[in-house]
Coordinates of C-alpha atoms in Angstrom, one line a residue:
M1486 CA 99.5 80.3 118.5
Y1487 CA 96.6 78.5 117.2
V1488 CA 94.4 81.1 118.4
I1489 CA 96.4 84.3 117.4
Y1490 CA 96.0 82.9 113.4
I1491 CA 92.5 82.0 114.2
Q1492 CA 91.8 85.7 115.3
Y1493 CA 94.0 87.6 112.4
S1494 CA 92.2 85.4 110.5
L1495 CA 88.8 86.5 111.2
K1496 CA 90.1 90.3 110.8
N1497 CA 90.7 89.7 107.6
L1498 CA 87.4 88.0 106.9
V1499 CA 85.6 91.1 108.7
I1500 CA 87.8 93.4 106.4
K1501 CA 86.8 91.8 103.5
K1502 CA 83.1 91.0 104.1
T1503 CA 83.0 94.8 105.2
L1504 CA 85.0 95.7 101.6
Y1505 CA 82.3 93.7 99.9
N1506 CA 79.5 95.2 101.6
H1507 CA 80.9 98.7 100.9
C1508 CA 80.8 98.0 97.0
K1509 CA 77.6 96.1 97.2
T1510 CA 76.0 99.1 98.5
H1511 CA 77.5 101.4 96.8
L1512 CA 76.2 99.5 93.3
E1513 CA 72.8 99.8 95.0
K1514 CA 72.9 103.1 96.1
K1515 CA 73.7 103.9 91.8
M1516 CA 71.2 102.0 91.0
E1517 CA 68.4 103.1 93.2
V1518 CA 69.5 106.9 91.2
L1519 CA 69.4 105.8 87.4
E1520 CA 65.9 103.8 88.5
Q1521 CA 64.2 107.1 89.4
Q1522 CA 65.9 109.1 86.3
K1523 CA 64.4 106.2 84.5
E1524 CA 61.3 106.5 86.2
R1525 CA 61.3 110.4 85.5
L1526 CA 62.4 110.3 82.3
Q1527 CA 59.2 108.0 81.7
K1528 CA 56.9 110.1 83.0
D1529 CA 58.5 113.4 80.5
L1530 CA 58.1 110.5 77.6
T1531 CA 54.3 110.9 78.8
S1532 CA 53.9 114.2 78.8
E1533 CA 55.5 114.7 75.4
T1534 CA 53.4 112.4 73.8
K1535 CA 50.2 114.8 75.1
S1536 CA 51.8 117.8 73.2
T1537 CA 51.1 118.8 69.9
A1538 CA 53.7 121.3 69.3
G1539 CA 54.8 119.3 65.7
D1540 CA 58.7 119.5 65.4
K1541 CA 59.5 120.9 69.0
H1542 CA 57.5 117.5 70.0
E1543 CA 59.2 115.4 67.7
T1544 CA 62.6 116.9 69.3
G1545 CA 61.6 116.7 72.3
R1546 CA 61.1 112.9 72.3
A1547 CA 64.0 112.2 70.3
M1548 CA 65.9 113.7 73.4
I1549 CA 63.6 112.2 76.1
Q1550 CA 65.0 108.7 74.1
L1551 CA 68.5 109.4 73.8
E1552 CA 68.5 110.0 77.5
R1553 CA 66.8 106.8 78.1
E1554 CA 69.1 104.7 75.9
K1555 CA 72.2 106.3 78.2
L1556 CA 70.5 105.2 81.2
G1557 CA 69.8 101.7 80.1
S1558 CA 73.6 101.7 79.3
Q1559 CA 74.5 102.8 82.5
I1560 CA 72.2 100.6 84.4
H1561 CA 73.6 97.2 82.2
E1562 CA 77.0 98.4 83.5
I1563 CA 75.8 98.5 87.0
E1564 CA 74.6 94.8 86.4
L1565 CA 77.8 93.9 85.2
N1566 CA 79.9 95.5 88.3
Y1567 CA 77.1 93.0 90.3
K1568 CA 78.1 90.0 88.3
R1569 CA 81.4 91.1 88.8
L1570 CA 81.2 91.2 92.9
N1571 CA 79.4 88.0 93.0
T1572 CA 82.3 86.4 91.6
I1573 CA 84.4 87.5 94.5
K1574 CA 82.0 87.6 97.3
D1575 CA 83.9 83.8 99.0
V1576 CA 87.3 85.1 96.8
K1577 CA 90.3 82.9 98.8
T1578 CA 93.5 84.9 99.7
S1579 CA 96.2 84.3 97.1
T1580 CA 100.0 85.0 96.3
S1581 CA 99.4 87.0 93.4
I1582 CA 96.5 89.6 93.2
S1583 CA 93.9 89.5 91.7
L1584 CA 90.2 90.1 91.5
G1585 CA 89.3 90.2 95.6
S1586 CA 92.3 90.7 96.8
I1587 CA 93.0 93.4 99.3
V1588 CA 96.5 94.8 98.7
F1589 CA 98.6 96.5 101.4
T1590 CA 101.5 99.0 100.0
D1591 CA 103.6 101.0 102.0
K1592 CA 101.2 104.2 100.1
A1593 CA 98.2 103.1 100.3
N1594 CA 95.5 99.9 100.7
Y1595 CA 93.4 98.8 97.9
Y1596 CA 90.1 96.5 97.3
V1597 CA 90.8 94.9 93.7
A1598 CA 86.9 94.4 92.9
I1599 CA 84.7 97.6 91.5
A1600 CA 85.3 101.3 91.3
A1601 CA 83.7 102.3 94.8
D1602 CA 84.0 105.2 96.9
C1603 CA 87.0 105.0 99.5
C1604 CA 86.3 102.9 102.6
Q1605 CA 87.5 103.5 105.8
I1606 CA 87.7 100.5 108.3
N1607 CA 89.7 100.7 112.0
G1608 CA 91.5 103.9 110.4
K1609 CA 92.8 102.5 107.5
A1610 CA 91.4 104.2 104.5
F1611 CA 90.7 101.0 101.8
Y1612 CA 90.7 102.5 97.7
C1613 CA 88.1 100.2 96.1
I1614 CA 89.3 100.1 92.4
S1615 CA 88.4 97.7 89.6
T1616 CA 91.2 95.5 87.4
Q1617 CA 90.4 98.1 84.5
S1618 CA 91.2 101.2 86.6
P1619 CA 95.2 102.2 86.2
I1620 CA 96.7 101.6 89.3
G1621 CA 94.4 98.0 88.8
K1622 CA 96.2 97.1 85.9
L1623 CA 99.4 97.7 87.6
L1624 CA 98.7 95.8 90.8
I1625 CA 97.4 92.3 88.3
G1626 CA 99.4 89.7 89.1
K1627 CA 101.9 91.4 91.2
K1628 CA 103.1 89.6 94.1
M1629 CA 104.2 90.9 97.8
N1630 CA 107.8 92.7 98.2
E1631 CA 107.0 93.5 94.4
S1632 CA 106.8 97.3 93.4
I1633 CA 104.6 99.2 91.1
M1634 CA 105.2 103.1 89.7
F1635 CA 102.1 105.0 89.4
N1636 CA 102.6 108.8 88.7
G1637 CA 105.7 108.9 88.7
I1638 CA 105.5 107.3 93.0
E1639 CA 107.2 103.8 93.7
S1640 CA 105.2 101.8 96.0
T1641 CA 106.0 98.4 97.6
I1642 CA 103.5 95.6 98.3
L1643 CA 103.4 94.6 101.9
E1644 CA 100.6 92.4 102.0
I1645 CA 98.0 90.3 99.9
K1646 CA 94.8 88.8 101.6

């Protein structure tokens, strides 16, 4: 009986690590794309500086500056998600759903962390969601055997890891 429990715990640990790494990789890919865009905007700004077309020149610089600010905001959001993800790296199982929980329902499986792509593990789909998402807000604080209603569909929580 003890050996079975250890195997079950290791399985859950592997699933949690896999989901954590999936989210981390998702953030790394997004950051890489944003960094490339940032470099491209810097090059555009440099070439705009060399231009001498008067008002057109100023408009072009202003547009590039707006894009840079928007990009900075997106990078900041990813950095916040990195911090959020790092706080749940070693989260232990709880009886109620919180940041870092893996939730099994009769309809779908969720990893409450950050918004990321769906992750397939051993033929099961896990939706990576943030606590700020509509379904995340419904799940936070719930316990096993409780239900939520989302888009007119009731889901019952079967297990929390």
